[in-house]
PDB file of C-alpha atoms in Angstrom:
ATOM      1  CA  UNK A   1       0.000   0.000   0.000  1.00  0.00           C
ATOM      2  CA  UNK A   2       2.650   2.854   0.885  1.00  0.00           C
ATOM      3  CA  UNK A   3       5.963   2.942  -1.396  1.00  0.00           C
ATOM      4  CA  UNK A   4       8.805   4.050   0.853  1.00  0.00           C
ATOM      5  CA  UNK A   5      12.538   5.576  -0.784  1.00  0.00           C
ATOM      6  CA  UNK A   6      14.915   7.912   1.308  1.00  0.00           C
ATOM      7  CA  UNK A   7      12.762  10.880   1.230  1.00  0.00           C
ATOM      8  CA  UNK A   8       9.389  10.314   0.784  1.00  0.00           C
ATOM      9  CA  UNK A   9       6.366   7.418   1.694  1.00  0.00           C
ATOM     10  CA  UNK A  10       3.553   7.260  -1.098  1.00  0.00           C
ATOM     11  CA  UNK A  11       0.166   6.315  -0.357  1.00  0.00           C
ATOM     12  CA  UNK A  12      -2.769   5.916  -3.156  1.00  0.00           C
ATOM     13  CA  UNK A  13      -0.198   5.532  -6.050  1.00  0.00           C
ATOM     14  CA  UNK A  14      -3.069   3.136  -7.951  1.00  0.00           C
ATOM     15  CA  UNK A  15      -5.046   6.583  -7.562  1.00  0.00           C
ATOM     16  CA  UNK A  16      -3.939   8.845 -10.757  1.00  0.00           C
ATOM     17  CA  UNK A  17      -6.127  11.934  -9.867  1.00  0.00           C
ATOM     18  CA  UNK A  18      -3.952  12.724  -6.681  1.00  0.00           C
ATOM     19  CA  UNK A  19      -0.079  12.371  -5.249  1.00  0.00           C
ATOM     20  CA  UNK A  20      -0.314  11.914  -1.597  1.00  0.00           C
ATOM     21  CA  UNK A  21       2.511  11.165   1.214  1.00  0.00           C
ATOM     22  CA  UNK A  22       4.578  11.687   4.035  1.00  0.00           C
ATOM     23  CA  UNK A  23       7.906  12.607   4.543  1.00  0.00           C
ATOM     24  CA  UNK A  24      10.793  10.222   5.700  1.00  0.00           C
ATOM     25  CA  UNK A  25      12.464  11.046   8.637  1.00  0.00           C
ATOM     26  CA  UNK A  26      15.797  11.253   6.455  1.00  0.00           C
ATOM     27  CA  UNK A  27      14.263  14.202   4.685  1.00  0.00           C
ATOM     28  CA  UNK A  28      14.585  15.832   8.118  1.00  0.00           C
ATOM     29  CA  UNK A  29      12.459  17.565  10.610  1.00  0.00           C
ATOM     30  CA  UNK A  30       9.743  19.099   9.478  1.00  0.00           C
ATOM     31  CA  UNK A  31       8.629  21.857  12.452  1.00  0.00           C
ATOM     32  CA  UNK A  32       6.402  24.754  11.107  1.00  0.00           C
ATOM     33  CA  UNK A  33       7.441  26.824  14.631  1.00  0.00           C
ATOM     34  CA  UNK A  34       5.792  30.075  14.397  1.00  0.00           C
ATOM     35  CA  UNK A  35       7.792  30.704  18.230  1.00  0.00           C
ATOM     36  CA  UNK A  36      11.000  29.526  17.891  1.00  0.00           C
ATOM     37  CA  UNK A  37      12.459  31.311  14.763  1.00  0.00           C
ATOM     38  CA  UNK A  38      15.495  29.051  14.934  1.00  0.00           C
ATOM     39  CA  UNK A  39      13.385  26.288  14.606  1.00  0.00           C
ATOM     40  CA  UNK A  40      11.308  27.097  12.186  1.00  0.00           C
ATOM     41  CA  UNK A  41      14.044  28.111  10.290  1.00  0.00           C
ATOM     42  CA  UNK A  42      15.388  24.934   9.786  1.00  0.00           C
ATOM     43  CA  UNK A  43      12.350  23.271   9.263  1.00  0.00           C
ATOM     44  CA  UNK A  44      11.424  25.463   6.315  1.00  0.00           C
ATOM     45  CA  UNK A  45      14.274  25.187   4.589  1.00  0.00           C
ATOM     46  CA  UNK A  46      14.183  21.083   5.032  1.00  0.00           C
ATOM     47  CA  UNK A  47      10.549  22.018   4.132  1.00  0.00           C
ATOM     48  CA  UNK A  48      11.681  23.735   0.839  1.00  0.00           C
ATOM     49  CA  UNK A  49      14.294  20.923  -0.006  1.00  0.00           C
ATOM     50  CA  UNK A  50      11.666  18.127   0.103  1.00  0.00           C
ATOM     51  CA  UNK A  51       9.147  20.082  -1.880  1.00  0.00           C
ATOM     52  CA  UNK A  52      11.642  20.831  -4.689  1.00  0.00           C
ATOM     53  CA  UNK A  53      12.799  17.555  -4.667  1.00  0.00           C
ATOM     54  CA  UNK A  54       9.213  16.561  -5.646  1.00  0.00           C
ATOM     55  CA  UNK A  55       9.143  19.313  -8.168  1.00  0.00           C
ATOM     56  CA  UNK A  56       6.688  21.666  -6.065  1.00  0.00           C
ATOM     57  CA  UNK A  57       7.735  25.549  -5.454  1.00  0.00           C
ATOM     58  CA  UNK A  58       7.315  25.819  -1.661  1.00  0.00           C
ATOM     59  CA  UNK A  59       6.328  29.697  -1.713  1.00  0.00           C
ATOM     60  CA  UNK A  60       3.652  29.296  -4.627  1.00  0.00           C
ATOM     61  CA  UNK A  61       2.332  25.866  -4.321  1.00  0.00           C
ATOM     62  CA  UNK A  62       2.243  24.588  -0.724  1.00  0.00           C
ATOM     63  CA  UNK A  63       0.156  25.859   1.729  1.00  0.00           C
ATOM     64  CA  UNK A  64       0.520  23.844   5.652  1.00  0.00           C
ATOM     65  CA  UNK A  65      -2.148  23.653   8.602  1.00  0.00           C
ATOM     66  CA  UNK A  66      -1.411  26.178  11.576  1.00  0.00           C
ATOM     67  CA  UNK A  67      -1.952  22.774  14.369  1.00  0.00           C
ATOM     68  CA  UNK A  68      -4.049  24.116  17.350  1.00  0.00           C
ATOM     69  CA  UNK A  69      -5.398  20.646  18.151  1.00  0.00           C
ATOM     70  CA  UNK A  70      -8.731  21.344  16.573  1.00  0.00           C
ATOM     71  CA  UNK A  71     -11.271  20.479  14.599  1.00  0.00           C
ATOM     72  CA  UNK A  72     -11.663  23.457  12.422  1.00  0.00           C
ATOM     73  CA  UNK A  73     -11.282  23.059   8.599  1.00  0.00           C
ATOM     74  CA  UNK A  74     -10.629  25.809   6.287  1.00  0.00           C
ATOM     75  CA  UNK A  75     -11.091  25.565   2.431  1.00  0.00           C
ATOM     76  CA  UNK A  76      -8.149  27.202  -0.098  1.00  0.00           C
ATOM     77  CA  UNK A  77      -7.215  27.818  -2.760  1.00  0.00           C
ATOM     78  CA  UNK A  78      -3.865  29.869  -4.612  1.00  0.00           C
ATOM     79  CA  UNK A  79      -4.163  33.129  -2.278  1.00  0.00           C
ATOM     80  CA  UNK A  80      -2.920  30.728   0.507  1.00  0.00           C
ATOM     81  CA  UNK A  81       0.417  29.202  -1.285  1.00  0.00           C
ATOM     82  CA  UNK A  82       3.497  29.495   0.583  1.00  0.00           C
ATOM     83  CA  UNK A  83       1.800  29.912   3.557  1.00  0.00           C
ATOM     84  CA  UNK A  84       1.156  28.518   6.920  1.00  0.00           C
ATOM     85  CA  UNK A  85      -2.853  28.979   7.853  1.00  0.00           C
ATOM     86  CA  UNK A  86      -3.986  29.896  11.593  1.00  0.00           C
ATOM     87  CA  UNK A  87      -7.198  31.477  11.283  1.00  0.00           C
ATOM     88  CA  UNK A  88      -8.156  32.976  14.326  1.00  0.00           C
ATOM     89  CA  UNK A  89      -9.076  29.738  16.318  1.00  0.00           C
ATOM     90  CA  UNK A  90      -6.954  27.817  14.640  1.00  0.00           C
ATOM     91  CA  UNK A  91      -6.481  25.527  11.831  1.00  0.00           C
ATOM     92  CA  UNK A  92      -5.852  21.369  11.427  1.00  0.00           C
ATOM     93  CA  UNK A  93      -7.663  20.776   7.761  1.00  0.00           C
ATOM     94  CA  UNK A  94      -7.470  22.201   4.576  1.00  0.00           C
ATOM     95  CA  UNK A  95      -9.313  21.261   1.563  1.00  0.00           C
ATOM     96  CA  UNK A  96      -9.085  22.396  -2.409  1.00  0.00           C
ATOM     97  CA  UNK A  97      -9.989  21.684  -5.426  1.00  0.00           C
ATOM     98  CA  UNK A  98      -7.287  23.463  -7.278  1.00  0.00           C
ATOM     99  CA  UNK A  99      -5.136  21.107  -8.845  1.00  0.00           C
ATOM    100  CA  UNK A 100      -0.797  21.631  -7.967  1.00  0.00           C
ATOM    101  CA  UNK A 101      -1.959  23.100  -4.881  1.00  0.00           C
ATOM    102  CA  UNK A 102      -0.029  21.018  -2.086  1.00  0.00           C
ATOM    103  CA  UNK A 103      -1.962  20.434   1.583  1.00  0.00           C
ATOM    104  CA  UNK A 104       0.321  19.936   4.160  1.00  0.00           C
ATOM    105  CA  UNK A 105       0.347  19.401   7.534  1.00  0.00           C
ATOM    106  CA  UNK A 106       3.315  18.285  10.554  1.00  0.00           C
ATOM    107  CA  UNK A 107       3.111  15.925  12.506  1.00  0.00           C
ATOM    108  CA  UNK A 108       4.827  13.493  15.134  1.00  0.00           C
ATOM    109  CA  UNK A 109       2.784  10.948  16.748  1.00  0.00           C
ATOM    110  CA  UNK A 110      -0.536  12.584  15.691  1.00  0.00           C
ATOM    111  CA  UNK A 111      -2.276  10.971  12.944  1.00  0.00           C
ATOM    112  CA  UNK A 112      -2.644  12.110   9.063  1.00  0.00           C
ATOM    113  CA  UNK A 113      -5.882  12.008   7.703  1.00  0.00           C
ATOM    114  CA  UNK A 114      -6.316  11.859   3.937  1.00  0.00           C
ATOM    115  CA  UNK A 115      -9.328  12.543   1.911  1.00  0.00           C
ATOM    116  CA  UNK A 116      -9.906  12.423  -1.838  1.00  0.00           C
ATOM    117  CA  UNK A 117     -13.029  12.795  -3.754  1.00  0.00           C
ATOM    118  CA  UNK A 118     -12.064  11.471  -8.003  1.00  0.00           C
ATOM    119  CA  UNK A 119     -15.124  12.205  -8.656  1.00  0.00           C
ATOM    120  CA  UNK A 120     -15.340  15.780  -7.775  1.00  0.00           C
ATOM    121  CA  UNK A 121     -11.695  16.058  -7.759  1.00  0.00           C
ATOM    122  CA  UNK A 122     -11.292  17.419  -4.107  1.00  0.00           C
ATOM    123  CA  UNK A 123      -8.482  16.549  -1.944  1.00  0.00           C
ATOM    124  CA  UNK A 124      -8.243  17.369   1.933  1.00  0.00           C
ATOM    125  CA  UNK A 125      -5.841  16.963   4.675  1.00  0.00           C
ATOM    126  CA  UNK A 126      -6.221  17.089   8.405  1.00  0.00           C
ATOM    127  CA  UNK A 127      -4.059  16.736  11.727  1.00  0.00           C
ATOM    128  CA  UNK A 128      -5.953  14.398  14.171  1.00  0.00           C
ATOM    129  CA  UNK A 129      -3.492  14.388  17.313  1.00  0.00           C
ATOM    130  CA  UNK A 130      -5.948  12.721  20.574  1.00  0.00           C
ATOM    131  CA  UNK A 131      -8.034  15.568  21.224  1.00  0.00           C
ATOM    132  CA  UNK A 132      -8.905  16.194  17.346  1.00  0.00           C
ATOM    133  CA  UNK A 133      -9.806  12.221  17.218  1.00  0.00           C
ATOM    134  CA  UNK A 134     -11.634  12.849  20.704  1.00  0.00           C
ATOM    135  CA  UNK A 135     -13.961  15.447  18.554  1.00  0.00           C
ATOM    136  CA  UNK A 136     -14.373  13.459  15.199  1.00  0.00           C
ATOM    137  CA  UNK A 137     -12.305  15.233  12.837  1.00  0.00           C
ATOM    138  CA  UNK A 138     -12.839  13.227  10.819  1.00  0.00           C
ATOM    139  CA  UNK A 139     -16.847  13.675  10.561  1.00  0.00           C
ATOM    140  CA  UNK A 140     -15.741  16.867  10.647  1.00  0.00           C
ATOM    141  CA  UNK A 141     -14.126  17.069   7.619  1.00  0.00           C
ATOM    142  CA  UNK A 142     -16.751  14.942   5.938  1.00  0.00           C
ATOM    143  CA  UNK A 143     -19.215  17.522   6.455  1.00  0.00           C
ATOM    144  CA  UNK A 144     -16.967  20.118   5.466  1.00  0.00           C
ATOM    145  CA  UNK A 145     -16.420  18.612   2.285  1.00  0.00           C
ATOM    146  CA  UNK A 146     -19.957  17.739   0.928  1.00  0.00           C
ATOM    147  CA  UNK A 147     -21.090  21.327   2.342  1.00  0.00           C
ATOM    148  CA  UNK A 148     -18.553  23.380   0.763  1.00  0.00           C
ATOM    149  CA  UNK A 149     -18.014  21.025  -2.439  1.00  0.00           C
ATOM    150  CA  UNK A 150     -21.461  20.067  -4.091  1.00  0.00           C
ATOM    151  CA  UNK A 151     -19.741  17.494  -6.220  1.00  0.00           C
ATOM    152  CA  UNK A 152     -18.310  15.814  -3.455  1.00  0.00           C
ATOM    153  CA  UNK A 153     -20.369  12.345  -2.434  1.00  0.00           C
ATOM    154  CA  UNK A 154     -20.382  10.054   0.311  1.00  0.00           C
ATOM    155  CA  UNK A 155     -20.153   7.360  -2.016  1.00  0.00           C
ATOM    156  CA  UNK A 156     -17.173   8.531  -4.117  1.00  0.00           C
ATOM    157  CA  UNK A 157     -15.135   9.861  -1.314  1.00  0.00           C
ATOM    158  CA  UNK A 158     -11.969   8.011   0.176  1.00  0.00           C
ATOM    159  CA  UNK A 159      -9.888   8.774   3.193  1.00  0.00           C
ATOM    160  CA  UNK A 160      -6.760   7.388   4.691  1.00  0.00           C
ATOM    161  CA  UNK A 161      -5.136   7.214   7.770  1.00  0.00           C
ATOM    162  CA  UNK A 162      -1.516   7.918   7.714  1.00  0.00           C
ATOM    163  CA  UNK A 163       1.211   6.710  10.171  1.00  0.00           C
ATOM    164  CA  UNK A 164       1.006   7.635  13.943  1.00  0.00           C
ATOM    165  CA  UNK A 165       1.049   5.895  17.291  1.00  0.00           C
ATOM    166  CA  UNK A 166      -1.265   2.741  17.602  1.00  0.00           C
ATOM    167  CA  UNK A 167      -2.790   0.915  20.482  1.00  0.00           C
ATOM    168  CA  UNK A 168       0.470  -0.539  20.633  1.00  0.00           C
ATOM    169  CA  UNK A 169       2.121   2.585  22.363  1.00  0.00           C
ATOM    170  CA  UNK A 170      -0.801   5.642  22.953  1.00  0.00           C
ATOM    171  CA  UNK A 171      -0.528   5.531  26.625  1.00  0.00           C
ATOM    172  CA  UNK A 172      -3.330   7.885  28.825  1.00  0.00           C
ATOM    173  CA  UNK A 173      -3.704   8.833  32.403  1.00  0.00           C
ATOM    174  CA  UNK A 174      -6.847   8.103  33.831  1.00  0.00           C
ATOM    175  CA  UNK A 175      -8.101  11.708  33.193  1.00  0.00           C
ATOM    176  CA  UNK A 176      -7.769  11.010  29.077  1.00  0.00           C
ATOM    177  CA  UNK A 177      -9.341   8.028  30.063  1.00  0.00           C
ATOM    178  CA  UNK A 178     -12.738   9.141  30.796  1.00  0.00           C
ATOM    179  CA  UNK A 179     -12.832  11.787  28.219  1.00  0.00           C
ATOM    180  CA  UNK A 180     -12.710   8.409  25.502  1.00  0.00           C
ATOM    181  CA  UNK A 181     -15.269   6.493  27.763  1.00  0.00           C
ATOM    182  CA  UNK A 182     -18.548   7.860  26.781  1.00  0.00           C
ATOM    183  CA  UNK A 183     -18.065   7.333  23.433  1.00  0.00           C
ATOM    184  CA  UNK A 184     -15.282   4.895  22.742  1.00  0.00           C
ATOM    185  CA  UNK A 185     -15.375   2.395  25.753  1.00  0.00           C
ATOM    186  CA  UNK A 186     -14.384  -0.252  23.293  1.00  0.00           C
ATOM    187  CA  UNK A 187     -10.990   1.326  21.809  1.00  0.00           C
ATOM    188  CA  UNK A 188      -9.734   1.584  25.555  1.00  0.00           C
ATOM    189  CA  UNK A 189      -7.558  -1.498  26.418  1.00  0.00           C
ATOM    190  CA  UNK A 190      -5.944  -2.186  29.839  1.00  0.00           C
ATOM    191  CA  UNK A 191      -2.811  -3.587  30.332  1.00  0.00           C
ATOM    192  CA  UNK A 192      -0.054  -4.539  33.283  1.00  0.00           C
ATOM    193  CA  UNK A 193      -2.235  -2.091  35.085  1.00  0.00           C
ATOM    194  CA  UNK A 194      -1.476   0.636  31.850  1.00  0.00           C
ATOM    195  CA  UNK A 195      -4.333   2.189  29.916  1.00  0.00           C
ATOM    196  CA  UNK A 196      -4.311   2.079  25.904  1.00  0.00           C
ATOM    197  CA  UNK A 197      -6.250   3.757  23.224  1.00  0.00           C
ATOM    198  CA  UNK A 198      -6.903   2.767  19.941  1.00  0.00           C
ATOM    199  CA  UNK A 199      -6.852   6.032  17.631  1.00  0.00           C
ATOM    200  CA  UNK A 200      -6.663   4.875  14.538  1.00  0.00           C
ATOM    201  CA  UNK A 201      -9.495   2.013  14.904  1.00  0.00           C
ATOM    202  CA  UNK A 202     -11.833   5.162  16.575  1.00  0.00           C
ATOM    203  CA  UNK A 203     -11.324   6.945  13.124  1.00  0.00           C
ATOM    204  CA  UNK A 204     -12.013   4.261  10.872  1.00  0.00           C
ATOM    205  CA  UNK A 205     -15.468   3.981  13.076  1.00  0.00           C
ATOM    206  CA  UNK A 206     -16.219   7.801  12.933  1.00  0.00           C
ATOM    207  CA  UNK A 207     -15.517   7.405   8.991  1.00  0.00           C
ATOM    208  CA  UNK A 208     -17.778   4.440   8.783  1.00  0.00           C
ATOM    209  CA  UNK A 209     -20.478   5.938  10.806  1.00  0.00           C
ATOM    210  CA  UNK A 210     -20.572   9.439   8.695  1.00  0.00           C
ATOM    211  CA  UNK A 211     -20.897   6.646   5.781  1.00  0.00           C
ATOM    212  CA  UNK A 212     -18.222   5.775   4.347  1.00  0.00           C
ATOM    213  CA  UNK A 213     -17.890   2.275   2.344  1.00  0.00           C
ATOM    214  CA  UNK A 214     -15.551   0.243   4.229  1.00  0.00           C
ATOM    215  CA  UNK A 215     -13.539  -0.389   1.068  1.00  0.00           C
ATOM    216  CA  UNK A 216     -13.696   3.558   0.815  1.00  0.00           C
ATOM    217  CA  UNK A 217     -11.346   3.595   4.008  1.00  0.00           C
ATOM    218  CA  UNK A 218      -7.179   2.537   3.575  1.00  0.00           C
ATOM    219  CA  UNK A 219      -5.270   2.407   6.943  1.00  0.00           C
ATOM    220  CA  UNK A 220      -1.334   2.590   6.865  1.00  0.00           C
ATOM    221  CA  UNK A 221      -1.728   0.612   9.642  1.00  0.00           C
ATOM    222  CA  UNK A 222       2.116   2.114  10.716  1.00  0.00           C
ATOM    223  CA  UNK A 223       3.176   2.750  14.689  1.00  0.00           C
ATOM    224  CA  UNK A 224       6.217   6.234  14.310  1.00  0.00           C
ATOM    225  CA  UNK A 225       7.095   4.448  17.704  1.00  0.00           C
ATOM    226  CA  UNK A 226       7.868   1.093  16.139  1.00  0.00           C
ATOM    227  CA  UNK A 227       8.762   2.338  12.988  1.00  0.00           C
ATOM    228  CA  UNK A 228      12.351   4.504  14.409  1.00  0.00           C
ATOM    229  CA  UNK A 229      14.002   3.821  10.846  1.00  0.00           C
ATOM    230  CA  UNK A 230      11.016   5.790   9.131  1.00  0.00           C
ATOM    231  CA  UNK A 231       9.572   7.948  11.632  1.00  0.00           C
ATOM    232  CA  UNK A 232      10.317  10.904  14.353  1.00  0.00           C
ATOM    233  CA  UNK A 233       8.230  10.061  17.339  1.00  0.00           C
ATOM    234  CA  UNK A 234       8.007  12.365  20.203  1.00  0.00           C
ATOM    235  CA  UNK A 235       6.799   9.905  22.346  1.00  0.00           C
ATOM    236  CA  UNK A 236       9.254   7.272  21.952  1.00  0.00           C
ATOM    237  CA  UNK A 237      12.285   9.747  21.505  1.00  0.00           C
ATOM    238  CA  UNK A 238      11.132  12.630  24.343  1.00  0.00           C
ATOM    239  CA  UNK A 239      13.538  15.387  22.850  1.00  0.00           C
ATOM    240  CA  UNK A 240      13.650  18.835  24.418  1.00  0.00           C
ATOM    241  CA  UNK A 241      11.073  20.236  21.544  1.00  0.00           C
ATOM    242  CA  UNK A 242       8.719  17.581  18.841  1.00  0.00           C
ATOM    243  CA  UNK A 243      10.454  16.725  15.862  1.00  0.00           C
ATOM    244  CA  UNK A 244       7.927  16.035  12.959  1.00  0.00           C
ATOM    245  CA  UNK A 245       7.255  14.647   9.512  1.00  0.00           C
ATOM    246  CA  UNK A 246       5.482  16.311   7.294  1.00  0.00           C
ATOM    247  CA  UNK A 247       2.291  14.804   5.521  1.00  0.00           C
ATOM    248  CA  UNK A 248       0.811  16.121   2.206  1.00  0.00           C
ATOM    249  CA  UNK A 249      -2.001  15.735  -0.681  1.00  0.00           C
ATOM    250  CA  UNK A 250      -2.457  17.553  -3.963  1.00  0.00           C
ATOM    251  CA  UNK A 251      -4.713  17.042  -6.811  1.00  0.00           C
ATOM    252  CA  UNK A 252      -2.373  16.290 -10.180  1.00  0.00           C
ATOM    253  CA  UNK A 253      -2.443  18.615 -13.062  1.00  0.00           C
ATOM    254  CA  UNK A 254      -4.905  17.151 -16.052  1.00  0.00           C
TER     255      UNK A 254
END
């Protein structure tokens, strides 16, 4: 399912409408740091090799999530290349339907979520860290898609969930705990007296109950914890400040 090469993992390469991916952790860290200008120095420039290196101009074609740990999703289009997109409460999807327009978002442990409509020839990205799975973002950007895009159909749209931590290693205190109870009781495992949550399998549900076909929904079905070759992981590595990859979608050029 994903192609994997020094730089770059491919996902949906059967799919000829749309490139989508994340980047290797050889590519470098990814960090769009608004705060630490050092930081996000180096981050955009590793951000400007990779995109070149794929043939994309970073300042005119690639346009990144602001990552507030939300569940608000903002359409765009080429007024918002070569930039990073806040809003004023914050911003963890994007969606277009303006082909060569990269969607990109960072992330670490948090999970990717990929959307692509052929038929309507929409693509979307969001950042689902705990709290955006927590709030459906992923319903969320379902309904942001067929409300904004009249084309776009329940029945044509696909989504994918990109690498992040699984079952395997998401660790919660108690208090993170209850907040997944009321809904998601059965994604919470306990073991050696150590509480689990299943993210990814709670997204594939929320997909599944805002409709979409089963065979409409891909999983990576990759752990960044277990995967240290491939993947920065800020809970398996703890450095001083998150190191990220960065995840992207854009609609191909007819």
């Amino acid at each position: 399912m994903a192609e994997k090469d020094e730089q770059v993992i491919w996902y949906w390469e059967n799919l000829p409408g749309v490139m989508a991916g994340i980047s290797h952790k050889n590519a470098g860290w990814m960090n769009a740091d608004a705060v630490d200008l050092k930081r996000g120095a180096i981050g955009r420039t590793n951000r400007h090799k990779f995109f070149s290196k794929l043939g994309f101009d970073p300042d005119k074609t690639v346009t990144i999530t602001g990552l507030r740990h939300t569940t608000n999703v903002q359409a765009v289009d080429s007024d918002s290349a070569g930039r990073i997109v806040y809003g004023p409460n914050g911003i963890d999807g994007l969606s277009t339907d303006r082909p060569g327009l990269v969607l990109a978002s960072t992330m670490a442990d948090c999970l990717p979520l990929y959307f692509y409509d052929p038929m309507a020839k929409v693509a979307a990205i969001a950042h689902a860290g705990w709290r955006g799975v927590l709030n459906n973002m992923a319903s969320r950007m379902i309904d942001h898609l067929t409300a904004h895009y009249p084309a776009v159909g329940i029945g044509s749209l696909r989504a994918l969930i990109g690498p992040g931590l699984r079952s395997c290693h998401f660790e919660v205190k108690p208090d993170v705990e209850e907040l997944f109870k009321a809904n998601y009781a059965e994604y919470i495992d306990y073991r050696e007296n150590r509480i689990y949550v299943d993210l990814p399998a709670i997204v594939r549900y929320q997909l599944s109950q805002a409709g979409l076909a089963s065979d409409s929904i891909v999983d990576a079905d990759e752990c960044t914890y277990d995967l240290s070759n491939h993947y920065f992981s800020f809970r398996r590595d703890h450095p001083p400040k998150p190191q990220s990859m960065i995840a992207f979608i854009v609609l191909r050029n007819e």
